[in-house]
mmCIF file of C-alpha atoms in Angstrom:
data_model
loop_
_atom_site.group_PDB
_atom_site.id
_atom_site.type_symbol
_atom_site.label_atom_id
_atom_site.label_comp_id
_atom_site.label_asym_id
_atom_site.label_seq_id
_atom_site.Cartn_x
_atom_site.Cartn_y
_atom_site.Cartn_z
ATOM 1 C CA MET D 1 -6.917 -72.907 -32.626
ATOM 2 C CA THR D 2 -10.359 -71.466 -32.008
ATOM 3 C CA ASP D 3 -10.837 -68.562 -34.453
ATOM 4 C CA GLY D 4 -7.849 -68.848 -36.809
ATOM 5 C CA ALA D 5 -5.829 -66.108 -35.098
ATOM 6 C CA TRP D 6 -4.474 -67.984 -32.092
ATOM 7 C CA ALA D 7 -2.190 -70.931 -32.890
ATOM 8 C CA GLY D 8 -1.633 -71.998 -29.282
ATOM 9 C CA HIS D 9 1.348 -72.004 -26.954
ATOM 10 C CA ALA D 10 4.434 -73.770 -28.293
ATOM 11 C CA ARG D 11 5.695 -76.830 -26.467
ATOM 12 C CA ASP D 12 8.899 -75.126 -25.271
ATOM 13 C CA SER D 13 7.174 -71.962 -23.998
ATOM 14 C CA PRO D 14 6.804 -71.041 -20.291
ATOM 15 C CA ALA D 15 3.026 -70.728 -20.711
ATOM 16 C CA TYR D 16 2.804 -74.308 -22.040
ATOM 17 C CA ARG D 17 4.660 -75.592 -18.997
ATOM 18 C CA ARG D 18 2.490 -73.509 -16.669
ATOM 19 C CA ILE D 19 -0.685 -74.934 -18.229
ATOM 20 C CA LEU D 20 0.483 -78.505 -17.734
ATOM 21 C CA LEU D 21 1.640 -77.829 -14.182
ATOM 22 C CA ALA D 22 -1.627 -76.046 -13.340
ATOM 23 C CA LEU D 23 -3.653 -78.958 -14.705
ATOM 24 C CA LEU D 24 -1.483 -81.374 -12.746
ATOM 25 C CA PHE D 25 -2.583 -79.580 -9.565
ATOM 26 C CA ALA D 26 -6.192 -79.519 -10.788
ATOM 27 C CA GLY D 27 -6.001 -83.263 -11.368
ATOM 28 C CA LEU D 28 -4.431 -83.741 -7.952
ATOM 29 C CA ALA D 29 -7.223 -81.808 -6.216
ATOM 30 C CA THR D 30 -9.949 -83.549 -8.209
ATOM 31 C CA PHE D 31 -8.897 -87.164 -8.225
ATOM 32 C CA ALA D 32 -7.421 -87.214 -4.736
ATOM 33 C CA GLN D 33 -10.861 -86.286 -3.398
ATOM 34 C CA LEU D 34 -12.844 -88.410 -5.819
ATOM 35 C CA TYR D 35 -11.164 -91.673 -4.838
ATOM 36 C CA SER D 36 -9.965 -91.000 -1.287
ATOM 37 C CA LEU D 37 -12.780 -93.163 0.122
ATOM 38 C CA GLN D 38 -11.528 -96.108 -1.921
ATOM 39 C CA ALA D 39 -8.545 -96.430 0.424
ATOM 40 C CA VAL D 40 -10.727 -96.570 3.568
ATOM 41 C CA LEU D 41 -13.694 -98.661 2.398
ATOM 42 C CA THR D 42 -13.104 -101.344 5.007
ATOM 43 C CA GLY D 43 -13.214 -98.686 7.741
ATOM 44 C CA VAL D 44 -16.455 -97.243 6.349
ATOM 45 C CA ALA D 45 -17.972 -100.727 6.149
ATOM 46 C CA ALA D 46 -17.001 -101.451 9.759
ATOM 47 C CA GLU D 47 -18.304 -98.162 11.214
ATOM 48 C CA PHE D 48 -21.655 -98.177 9.448
ATOM 49 C CA GLY D 49 -22.196 -101.952 9.314
ATOM 50 C CA VAL D 50 -22.554 -102.209 5.533
ATOM 51 C CA SER D 51 -21.292 -104.766 3.009
ATOM 52 C CA ALA D 52 -18.337 -104.352 0.647
ATOM 53 C CA ALA D 53 -20.681 -103.365 -2.182
ATOM 54 C CA GLY D 54 -22.506 -100.997 0.175
ATOM 55 C CA ALA D 55 -19.292 -99.271 1.245
ATOM 56 C CA ALA D 56 -18.298 -98.940 -2.419
ATOM 57 C CA LEU D 57 -21.374 -96.739 -2.904
ATOM 58 C CA THR D 58 -19.347 -93.922 -1.318
ATOM 59 C CA VAL D 59 -17.122 -94.053 -4.400
ATOM 60 C CA SER D 60 -19.970 -94.671 -6.849
ATOM 61 C CA ALA D 61 -22.038 -91.780 -5.462
ATOM 62 C CA ALA D 62 -19.221 -89.322 -6.168
ATOM 63 C CA THR D 63 -18.509 -90.649 -9.645
ATOM 64 C CA LEU D 64 -22.241 -90.725 -10.447
ATOM 65 C CA GLY D 65 -22.539 -87.067 -9.410
ATOM 66 C CA LEU D 66 -19.558 -86.257 -11.591
ATOM 67 C CA ALA D 67 -20.990 -88.164 -14.562
ATOM 68 C CA GLY D 68 -24.267 -86.265 -14.359
ATOM 69 C CA ALA D 69 -22.596 -82.878 -13.945
ATOM 70 C CA VAL D 70 -20.061 -82.791 -16.769
ATOM 71 C CA ILE D 71 -22.498 -81.594 -19.446
ATOM 72 C CA PRO D 72 -23.935 -78.747 -17.305
ATOM 73 C CA TRP D 73 -20.377 -77.783 -16.351
ATOM 74 C CA SER D 74 -19.366 -77.778 -20.022
ATOM 75 C CA ALA D 75 -22.149 -75.251 -20.671
ATOM 76 C CA VAL D 76 -20.884 -73.088 -17.797
ATOM 77 C CA ALA D 77 -17.354 -73.307 -19.203
ATOM 78 C CA ASP D 78 -18.564 -72.248 -22.656
ATOM 79 C CA ARG D 79 -19.752 -68.955 -21.177
ATOM 80 C CA ALA D 80 -17.645 -68.287 -18.085
ATOM 81 C CA GLY D 81 -14.351 -69.639 -19.426
ATOM 82 C CA ARG D 82 -12.404 -72.829 -18.793
ATOM 83 C CA ARG D 83 -10.010 -71.546 -16.127
ATOM 84 C CA ARG D 84 -12.682 -69.819 -14.036
ATOM 85 C CA THR D 85 -14.984 -72.846 -14.209
ATOM 86 C CA MET D 86 -12.301 -75.193 -12.960
ATOM 87 C CA ALA D 87 -11.471 -72.853 -10.061
ATOM 88 C CA TRP D 88 -15.135 -72.723 -8.987
ATOM 89 C CA ALA D 89 -15.476 -76.490 -9.232
ATOM 90 C CA ILE D 90 -12.379 -77.346 -7.226
ATOM 91 C CA GLY D 91 -13.162 -74.822 -4.500
ATOM 92 C CA GLY D 92 -16.701 -76.118 -4.001
ATOM 93 C CA ALA D 93 -15.514 -79.714 -3.940
ATOM 94 C CA VAL D 94 -12.967 -78.999 -1.202
ATOM 95 C CA VAL D 95 -15.717 -77.605 1.049
ATOM 96 C CA LEU D 96 -17.969 -80.620 0.438
ATOM 97 C CA GLY D 97 -15.050 -83.002 1.000
ATOM 98 C CA LEU D 98 -14.482 -81.512 4.432
ATOM 99 C CA LEU D 99 -18.189 -81.903 5.241
ATOM 100 C CA ALA D 100 -18.224 -85.521 4.021
ATOM 101 C CA ALA D 101 -15.539 -86.423 6.543
ATOM 102 C CA LEU D 102 -17.911 -85.246 9.298
ATOM 103 C CA ALA D 103 -21.042 -87.027 8.013
ATOM 104 C CA PRO D 104 -23.071 -88.369 10.978
ATOM 105 C CA THR D 105 -24.775 -91.206 9.063
ATOM 106 C CA PHE D 106 -24.059 -93.414 6.077
ATOM 107 C CA GLU D 107 -26.956 -91.819 4.186
ATOM 108 C CA ALA D 108 -25.554 -88.330 4.802
ATOM 109 C CA LEU D 109 -22.152 -89.506 3.631
ATOM 110 C CA ILE D 110 -23.638 -90.783 0.354
ATOM 111 C CA VAL D 111 -25.473 -87.480 -0.261
ATOM 112 C CA LEU D 112 -22.388 -85.378 0.464
ATOM 113 C CA ARG D 113 -20.218 -87.575 -1.725
ATOM 114 C CA PHE D 114 -22.728 -87.220 -4.566
ATOM 115 C CA LEU D 115 -22.665 -83.417 -4.239
ATOM 116 C CA GLU D 116 -18.870 -83.474 -4.055
ATOM 117 C CA GLY D 117 -18.824 -85.405 -7.312
ATOM 118 C CA VAL D 118 -21.149 -82.836 -8.897
ATOM 119 C CA MET D 119 -18.648 -80.088 -8.074
ATOM 120 C CA LEU D 120 -15.661 -82.130 -9.202
ATOM 121 C CA GLY D 121 -17.305 -82.592 -12.611
ATOM 122 C CA GLY D 122 -16.184 -79.110 -13.603
ATOM 123 C CA VAL D 123 -12.550 -80.192 -13.998
ATOM 124 C CA PRO D 124 -12.700 -83.186 -16.372
ATOM 125 C CA ALA D 125 -15.537 -81.471 -18.261
ATOM 126 C CA THR D 126 -13.242 -78.543 -19.015
ATOM 127 C CA ALA D 127 -9.577 -79.527 -18.792
ATOM 128 C CA LEU D 128 -9.119 -81.124 -22.218
ATOM 129 C CA ALA D 129 -11.019 -78.331 -23.979
ATOM 130 C CA TYR D 130 -8.751 -75.844 -22.175
ATOM 131 C CA LEU D 131 -5.677 -77.741 -23.358
ATOM 132 C CA PHE D 132 -6.919 -78.070 -26.920
ATOM 133 C CA GLU D 133 -7.603 -74.327 -27.162
ATOM 134 C CA GLU D 134 -4.414 -73.119 -25.495
ATOM 135 C CA VAL D 135 -1.611 -75.320 -26.903
ATOM 136 C CA GLN D 136 -0.526 -75.922 -30.475
ATOM 137 C CA ARG D 137 -2.588 -78.577 -32.212
ATOM 138 C CA MET D 138 0.444 -80.727 -33.040
ATOM 139 C CA HIS D 139 1.230 -81.042 -29.321
ATOM 140 C CA ALA D 140 -2.337 -81.649 -28.130
ATOM 141 C CA ALA D 141 -1.992 -85.453 -27.880
ATOM 142 C CA VAL D 142 1.196 -85.197 -25.833
ATOM 143 C CA ALA D 143 -0.346 -82.522 -23.613
ATOM 144 C CA ALA D 144 -3.450 -84.653 -23.066
ATOM 145 C CA GLY D 145 -1.260 -87.599 -22.086
ATOM 146 C CA THR D 146 0.575 -85.388 -19.624
ATOM 147 C CA TYR D 147 -2.730 -84.242 -18.116
ATOM 148 C CA ILE D 148 -3.925 -87.835 -17.714
ATOM 149 C CA ALA D 149 -0.597 -88.649 -16.083
ATOM 150 C CA GLY D 150 -1.315 -85.863 -13.617
ATOM 151 C CA THR D 151 -4.720 -87.330 -12.795
ATOM 152 C CA THR D 152 -3.057 -90.631 -11.903
ATOM 153 C CA LEU D 153 -0.844 -88.797 -9.429
ATOM 154 C CA GLY D 154 -3.948 -87.240 -7.908
ATOM 155 C CA GLY D 155 -5.694 -90.558 -7.509
ATOM 156 C CA LEU D 156 -2.541 -92.074 -6.064
ATOM 157 C CA ALA D 157 -1.932 -89.222 -3.633
ATOM 158 C CA GLY D 158 -5.481 -89.358 -2.303
ATOM 159 C CA ARG D 159 -5.279 -93.057 -1.604
ATOM 160 C CA LEU D 160 -1.775 -92.943 -0.133
ATOM 161 C CA VAL D 161 -2.765 -90.159 2.251
ATOM 162 C CA ALA D 162 -6.211 -91.469 3.214
ATOM 163 C CA GLY D 163 -5.107 -95.089 3.706
ATOM 164 C CA PRO D 164 -2.305 -94.727 6.268
ATOM 165 C CA VAL D 165 -3.931 -91.789 8.082
ATOM 166 C CA GLY D 166 -7.210 -93.701 8.164
ATOM 167 C CA ASP D 167 -5.485 -96.792 9.519
ATOM 168 C CA LEU D 168 -3.971 -94.766 12.383
ATOM 169 C CA LEU D 169 -6.714 -92.277 13.181
ATOM 170 C CA GLY D 170 -9.852 -93.572 11.473
ATOM 171 C CA TRP D 171 -11.287 -93.119 8.014
ATOM 172 C CA ARG D 172 -12.646 -89.639 8.806
ATOM 173 C CA ALA D 173 -9.177 -88.301 9.568
ATOM 174 C CA GLY D 174 -7.900 -89.807 6.331
ATOM 175 C CA VAL D 175 -10.570 -88.050 4.270
ATOM 176 C CA LEU D 176 -9.975 -84.746 6.102
ATOM 177 C CA ALA D 177 -6.268 -84.951 5.329
ATOM 178 C CA VAL D 178 -6.987 -85.461 1.626
ATOM 179 C CA SER D 179 -9.391 -82.492 1.545
ATOM 180 C CA ALA D 180 -6.737 -80.253 3.118
ATOM 181 C CA MET D 181 -4.211 -81.393 0.511
ATOM 182 C CA ALA D 182 -6.741 -80.743 -2.258
ATOM 183 C CA GLY D 183 -7.284 -77.220 -0.945
ATOM 184 C CA ALA D 184 -3.583 -76.469 -1.284
ATOM 185 C CA ALA D 185 -3.563 -77.903 -4.813
ATOM 186 C CA ALA D 186 -6.557 -75.724 -5.744
ATOM 187 C CA VAL D 187 -4.640 -72.607 -4.710
ATOM 188 C CA ALA D 188 -1.665 -73.728 -6.810
ATOM 189 C CA PHE D 189 -3.921 -74.184 -9.848
ATOM 190 C CA VAL D 190 -5.330 -70.670 -9.559
ATOM 191 C CA LEU D 191 -1.841 -69.156 -9.245
ATOM 192 C CA LEU D 192 -0.315 -71.120 -12.131
ATOM 193 C CA ALA D 193 -2.999 -71.340 -14.834
ATOM 194 C CA PRO D 194 -2.329 -68.654 -17.474
ATOM 195 C CA ARG D 195 -5.055 -66.433 -18.864
ATOM 196 C CA ALA D 196 -6.943 -68.106 -21.714
ATOM 197 C CA ARG D 197 -6.143 -66.813 -25.196
ATOM 198 C CA GLY D 198 -7.892 -69.352 -27.404
ATOM 199 C CA PHE D 199 -11.275 -69.283 -25.651
ATOM 200 C CA VAL D 200 -14.260 -67.714 -27.428
ATOM 201 C CA PRO D 201 -17.359 -67.533 -25.202
ATOM 202 C CA VAL D 202 -20.656 -68.947 -26.409
ATOM 203 C CA LEU D 203 -23.111 -66.071 -26.072
ATOM 204 C CA ARG D 204 -26.775 -66.604 -25.288
ATOM 205 C CA GLY D 205 -28.834 -66.673 -28.464
ATOM 206 C CA ARG D 206 -25.837 -67.069 -30.751
ATOM 207 C CA GLY D 207 -24.742 -70.312 -32.334
ATOM 208 C CA PRO D 208 -26.173 -73.766 -31.641
ATOM 209 C CA SER D 209 -27.982 -74.407 -28.357
ATOM 210 C CA LEU D 210 -26.546 -76.655 -25.663
ATOM 211 C CA ALA D 211 -28.935 -79.429 -26.693
ATOM 212 C CA ALA D 212 -27.810 -79.129 -30.303
ATOM 213 C CA ARG D 213 -24.143 -79.231 -29.299
ATOM 214 C CA VAL D 214 -24.794 -82.365 -27.259
ATOM 215 C CA LEU D 215 -26.876 -84.077 -29.949
ATOM 216 C CA VAL D 216 -24.339 -83.536 -32.703
ATOM 217 C CA ASN D 217 -21.799 -85.416 -30.579
ATOM 218 C CA LEU D 218 -24.255 -88.232 -29.875
ATOM 219 C CA ARG D 219 -24.935 -88.809 -33.573
ATOM 220 C CA SER D 220 -21.342 -89.772 -34.364
ATOM 221 C CA SER D 221 -20.766 -93.535 -34.231
ATOM 222 C CA ARG D 222 -17.051 -92.914 -33.793
ATOM 223 C CA LEU D 223 -17.533 -90.645 -30.809
ATOM 224 C CA LEU D 224 -19.995 -93.126 -29.309
ATOM 225 C CA ALA D 225 -17.339 -95.828 -29.645
ATOM 226 C CA VAL D 226 -14.818 -93.599 -27.864
ATOM 227 C CA TYR D 227 -17.325 -92.884 -25.085
ATOM 228 C CA ALA D 228 -17.862 -96.632 -24.763
ATOM 229 C CA GLN D 229 -14.122 -97.132 -24.235
ATOM 230 C CA GLY D 230 -14.301 -94.894 -21.188
ATOM 231 C CA PHE D 231 -17.489 -96.523 -19.868
ATOM 232 C CA LEU D 232 -16.328 -100.134 -20.193
ATOM 233 C CA LEU D 233 -12.662 -99.810 -19.286
ATOM 234 C CA MET D 234 -13.193 -97.477 -16.341
ATOM 235 C CA GLY D 235 -15.923 -99.760 -15.013
ATOM 236 C CA GLY D 236 -13.561 -102.704 -14.917
ATOM 237 C CA PHE D 237 -10.718 -100.611 -13.525
ATOM 238 C CA VAL D 238 -12.735 -99.266 -10.590
ATOM 239 C CA ALA D 239 -14.160 -102.712 -9.844
ATOM 240 C CA VAL D 240 -10.619 -104.078 -9.518
ATOM 241 C CA TYR D 241 -9.487 -101.317 -7.176
ATOM 242 C CA ASN D 242 -12.724 -101.262 -5.152
ATOM 243 C CA TYR D 243 -12.591 -104.904 -4.140
ATOM 244 C CA LEU D 244 -8.898 -105.699 -4.105
ATOM 245 C CA ALA D 245 -8.595 -104.324 -0.549
ATOM 246 C CA PHE D 246 -11.321 -106.672 0.691
ATOM 247 C CA ARG D 247 -9.465 -109.591 -0.892
ATOM 248 C CA LEU D 248 -6.054 -108.674 0.514
ATOM 249 C CA GLU D 249 -7.293 -107.963 4.045
ATOM 250 C CA ALA D 250 -8.830 -111.465 4.148
ATOM 251 C CA PRO D 251 -7.066 -114.890 4.171
ATOM 252 C CA PRO D 252 -4.635 -115.970 2.848
ATOM 253 C CA PHE D 253 -3.069 -112.464 2.745
ATOM 254 C CA LEU D 254 -4.374 -110.821 5.979
ATOM 255 C CA LEU D 255 -2.689 -107.505 5.187
ATOM 256 C CA PRO D 256 -3.334 -104.386 7.312
ATOM 257 C CA ALA D 257 -5.138 -101.476 5.643
ATOM 258 C CA SER D 258 -2.026 -99.273 5.758
ATOM 259 C CA LEU D 259 -0.055 -101.846 3.756
ATOM 260 C CA VAL D 260 -2.885 -102.461 1.295
ATOM 261 C CA SER D 261 -2.985 -98.729 0.542
ATOM 262 C CA LEU D 262 0.615 -98.965 -0.708
ATOM 263 C CA LEU D 263 -0.653 -101.090 -3.584
ATOM 264 C CA PHE D 264 -2.056 -97.908 -5.049
ATOM 265 C CA LEU D 265 1.547 -97.131 -5.968
ATOM 266 C CA ALA D 266 0.673 -99.233 -9.011
ATOM 267 C CA TYR D 267 -0.856 -95.992 -10.275
ATOM 268 C CA LEU D 268 2.676 -94.830 -11.057
ATOM 269 C CA SER D 269 2.715 -97.264 -13.953
ATOM 270 C CA GLY D 270 -0.298 -95.379 -15.301
ATOM 271 C CA THR D 271 1.506 -92.080 -14.849
ATOM 272 C CA ALA D 272 4.257 -93.397 -17.107
ATOM 273 C CA THR D 273 2.122 -95.187 -19.705
ATOM 274 C CA SER D 274 -0.398 -92.367 -20.198
ATOM 275 C CA ARG D 275 2.411 -89.942 -21.037
ATOM 276 C CA LEU D 276 4.135 -92.575 -23.196
ATOM 277 C CA ALA D 277 0.933 -93.452 -25.049
ATOM 278 C CA GLY D 278 0.365 -89.812 -25.967
ATOM 279 C CA GLY D 279 3.822 -89.586 -27.533
ATOM 280 C CA ILE D 280 3.621 -92.913 -29.372
ATOM 281 C CA SER D 281 0.168 -92.127 -30.784
ATOM 282 C CA VAL D 282 1.645 -89.111 -32.584
ATOM 283 C CA ARG D 283 4.031 -91.429 -34.452
ATOM 284 C CA VAL D 284 1.943 -94.555 -35.085
ATOM 285 C CA GLY D 285 -1.630 -93.306 -34.666
ATOM 286 C CA ARG D 286 -4.156 -93.633 -31.873
ATOM 287 C CA PHE D 287 -5.836 -96.862 -32.992
ATOM 288 C CA PRO D 288 -2.791 -99.185 -32.702
ATOM 289 C CA VAL D 289 -1.923 -97.767 -29.281
ATOM 290 C CA LEU D 290 -5.486 -98.165 -27.993
ATOM 291 C CA LEU D 291 -5.772 -101.712 -29.310
ATOM 292 C CA SER D 292 -2.373 -102.704 -27.906
ATOM 293 C CA ALA D 293 -3.300 -101.514 -24.413
ATOM 294 C CA LEU D 294 -6.224 -103.929 -24.055
ATOM 295 C CA PRO D 295 -4.279 -107.223 -24.097
ATOM 296 C CA VAL D 296 -1.895 -105.664 -21.571
ATOM 297 C CA MET D 297 -4.879 -105.187 -19.252
ATOM 298 C CA LEU D 298 -6.005 -108.795 -19.804
ATOM 299 C CA VAL D 299 -2.566 -110.178 -18.968
ATOM 300 C CA GLY D 300 -2.465 -108.103 -15.798
ATOM 301 C CA LEU D 301 -5.888 -109.382 -14.717
ATOM 302 C CA ALA D 302 -4.816 -112.984 -15.266
ATOM 303 C CA VAL D 303 -1.724 -112.526 -13.101
ATOM 304 C CA THR D 304 -3.778 -111.070 -10.206
ATOM 305 C CA LEU D 305 -5.523 -114.444 -9.860
ATOM 306 C CA SER D 306 -2.409 -115.802 -8.151
ATOM 307 C CA ASP D 307 -2.363 -116.386 -4.386
ATOM 308 C CA LEU D 308 1.219 -115.111 -4.256
ATOM 309 C CA LEU D 309 1.298 -111.466 -3.185
ATOM 310 C CA PRO D 310 4.278 -110.460 -5.392
ATOM 311 C CA LEU D 311 2.447 -111.766 -8.458
ATOM 312 C CA VAL D 312 -0.747 -109.958 -7.477
ATOM 313 C CA VAL D 313 1.249 -106.728 -7.280
ATOM 314 C CA VAL D 314 2.880 -107.353 -10.675
ATOM 315 C CA GLY D 315 -0.506 -108.086 -12.218
ATOM 316 C CA LEU D 316 -1.973 -104.901 -10.760
ATOM 317 C CA VAL D 317 0.914 -102.804 -12.110
ATOM 318 C CA VAL D 318 0.533 -104.277 -15.609
ATOM 319 C CA PHE D 319 -3.256 -103.899 -15.580
ATOM 320 C CA THR D 320 -3.047 -100.280 -14.385
ATOM 321 C CA GLY D 321 -0.446 -99.339 -16.998
ATOM 322 C CA GLY D 322 -2.593 -100.796 -19.781
ATOM 323 C CA PHE D 323 -5.702 -99.024 -18.564
ATOM 324 C CA PHE D 324 -4.171 -95.553 -18.405
ATOM 325 C CA ALA D 325 -2.578 -95.948 -21.830
ATOM 326 C CA ALA D 326 -6.011 -96.735 -23.284
ATOM 327 C CA HIS D 327 -7.693 -93.913 -21.360
ATOM 328 C CA SER D 328 -5.060 -91.397 -22.437
ATOM 329 C CA VAL D 329 -5.603 -92.238 -26.099
ATOM 330 C CA ALA D 330 -9.411 -92.322 -25.924
ATOM 331 C CA SER D 331 -9.814 -89.091 -23.967
ATOM 332 C CA GLY D 332 -7.332 -87.232 -26.154
ATOM 333 C CA TRP D 333 -9.052 -88.551 -29.289
ATOM 334 C CA THR D 334 -12.401 -87.040 -28.316
ATOM 335 C CA PRO D 335 -11.694 -83.341 -29.147
ATOM 336 C CA LEU D 336 -10.181 -84.349 -32.493
ATOM 337 C CA LEU D 337 -13.284 -86.314 -33.545
ATOM 338 C CA ALA D 338 -15.674 -83.546 -32.433
ATOM 339 C CA THR D 339 -16.651 -81.262 -35.312
ATOM 340 C CA ALA D 340 -18.728 -78.962 -33.055
ATOM 341 C CA GLY D 341 -19.329 -78.561 -29.338
ATOM 342 C CA ARG D 342 -15.859 -79.684 -28.297
ATOM 343 C CA ALA D 343 -16.530 -79.076 -24.595
ATOM 344 C CA GLN D 344 -19.720 -81.132 -24.822
ATOM 345 C CA ALA D 345 -17.863 -83.953 -26.603
ATOM 346 C CA ALA D 346 -15.314 -84.027 -23.774
ATOM 347 C CA GLY D 347 -18.188 -83.864 -21.300
ATOM 348 C CA LEU D 348 -19.911 -86.848 -22.887
ATOM 349 C CA TYR D 349 -16.701 -88.861 -22.755
ATOM 350 C CA ASN D 350 -16.363 -88.076 -19.078
ATOM 351 C CA ALA D 351 -20.047 -88.803 -18.471
ATOM 352 C CA GLY D 352 -19.542 -92.269 -19.941
ATOM 353 C CA TYR D 353 -16.251 -92.737 -18.114
ATOM 354 C CA TYR D 354 -17.679 -91.929 -14.692
ATOM 355 C CA ALA D 355 -20.984 -93.650 -15.339
ATOM 356 C CA GLY D 356 -18.888 -96.771 -15.910
ATOM 357 C CA SER D 357 -17.082 -96.103 -12.659
ATOM 358 C CA SER D 358 -20.375 -95.717 -10.780
ATOM 359 C CA VAL D 359 -22.444 -98.491 -12.311
ATOM 360 C CA LEU D 360 -19.952 -101.131 -13.400
ATOM 361 C CA GLY D 361 -17.645 -100.456 -10.451
ATOM 362 C CA TRP D 362 -20.552 -101.294 -8.161
ATOM 363 C CA VAL D 363 -21.707 -104.283 -10.254
ATOM 364 C CA GLY D 364 -18.240 -105.750 -9.787
ATOM 365 C CA GLY D 365 -19.139 -106.102 -6.098
ATOM 366 C CA LEU D 366 -21.949 -108.487 -6.990
ATOM 367 C CA PHE D 367 -19.430 -110.680 -8.803
ATOM 368 C CA PHE D 368 -17.090 -110.422 -5.815
ATOM 369 C CA GLY D 369 -19.863 -111.458 -3.412
ATOM 370 C CA SER D 370 -20.851 -114.451 -5.546
ATOM 371 C CA TYR D 371 -17.576 -115.634 -7.083
ATOM 372 C CA GLY D 372 -14.774 -113.945 -5.147
ATOM 373 C CA TRP D 373 -11.796 -112.416 -6.882
ATOM 374 C CA PRO D 374 -12.026 -114.609 -10.023
ATOM 375 C CA GLY D 375 -15.490 -113.142 -10.549
ATOM 376 C CA VAL D 376 -14.155 -109.577 -10.454
ATOM 377 C CA ALA D 377 -11.242 -110.413 -12.767
ATOM 378 C CA GLY D 378 -13.514 -112.209 -15.226
ATOM 379 C CA PHE D 379 -15.987 -109.331 -15.200
ATOM 380 C CA ALA D 380 -13.240 -106.768 -15.915
ATOM 381 C CA ALA D 381 -11.807 -108.996 -18.680
ATOM 382 C CA ALA D 382 -15.201 -109.222 -20.398
ATOM 383 C CA LEU D 383 -15.448 -105.427 -20.373
ATOM 384 C CA CYS D 384 -11.978 -105.158 -21.982
ATOM 385 C CA LEU D 385 -12.969 -107.554 -24.751
ATOM 386 C CA ALA D 386 -16.164 -105.635 -25.447
ATOM 387 C CA ALA D 387 -14.203 -102.368 -25.661
ATOM 388 C CA GLY D 388 -11.732 -103.923 -28.101
ATOM 389 C CA LEU D 389 -14.515 -105.212 -30.349
ATOM 390 C CA LEU D 390 -16.136 -101.781 -30.505
ATOM 391 C CA ALA D 391 -12.799 -100.138 -31.304
ATOM 392 C CA VAL D 392 -12.146 -102.509 -34.207
ATOM 393 C CA VAL D 393 -15.613 -101.976 -35.643
ATOM 394 C CA ALA D 394 -15.867 -98.191 -35.311
ATOM 395 C CA LEU D 395 -12.461 -96.561 -34.864
ATOM 396 C CA ARG D 396 -9.867 -98.102 -37.142
ATOM 397 C CA GLY D 397 -10.634 -95.663 -39.979
ATOM 398 C CA ALA D 398 -11.339 -92.594 -37.852
ATOM 399 C CA PRO D 399 -9.335 -89.343 -38.165
ATOM 400 C CA GLY D 400 -6.182 -89.690 -36.069
ATOM 401 C CA ALA D 401 -6.402 -93.486 -36.015
ATOM 402 C CA HIS D 402 -3.231 -93.730 -38.089
ATOM 403 C CA PRO D 403 -0.450 -91.249 -38.963
ATOM 404 C CA LEU D 404 -1.387 -88.515 -41.442
ATOM 405 C CA ARG D 405 -5.076 -89.392 -41.252
#
């Protein structure tokens, strides 16, 4: 509720369902494009003659652009509205995604991917604020979990389209196919998203400045701990997915790229656990759910160390499910902990989340180059442990950590 007059759409209303479906398509358009290159990294490395870590820069460039853009986009959304901002962002990203598939050089590809990430930043910077303002407060955690579930489907769809198409026709065709799919999803978002009723624009010269709204959310130790969850956990998650293909296309597995791309079906476990985590956190509180997800990730990482492909797949499924449960709780916790500048609080969470993807996802390649897959798994495990320690120190007494608090 923004001004006391609008209570939000009820969970059983048509508008509530339209919001969730619209954001599912927004997540599809955003995350399909953001991670489509992850499914064709070996093809990019082969065409341009770069290393595994070098090819992974095509993913890091996009996520770095997104991380830097979420705060500016949150300011745009505060004035122009959440729905309109997301439509602008998705449309611009589709155009840049099409251009990236035609990049003549590796350097041009990196620049275009960075700009694509800048445009994509408008969706995660805005989506949770849109949800929080438009649905009833008691259903916000469940709605946030549903939105995160939708983002997993987007990431999965992008990889499943780009991988097989790229294996048959080259990585450029795979990326083009994903951009076309994202364009269709963008149209669906615009048609489905209902008019905002809980949004109150921030007018120039009235209320706190953008800098003040950002600073107030950087002074909270609890919000900083939530931002750190996104930074650390996403960094380890992207490192695992960036370099797993290089491992599985090499001995002893020697899998073709089209088959490796099917491993991204592990994302479906995240689709289930993010939605489940949102529901459970309403009953038992966010803190127990967040803390329980971290050992699940550690167990999954340990299982991926096996040289047996079925066990690697099981480990990846477990790890992915744990990650998205934690991310669902942390991202949905952010608007609740923000006392002012809710869009900026969500933007800061996403800035940390995608900065982790960019920086730590790339750093994982250094561990892969020096120590192979055990190095990547150990690196991701250390990040999980650090996130858990921060959660215990800063979040166990926070509002929403436990029921009725």
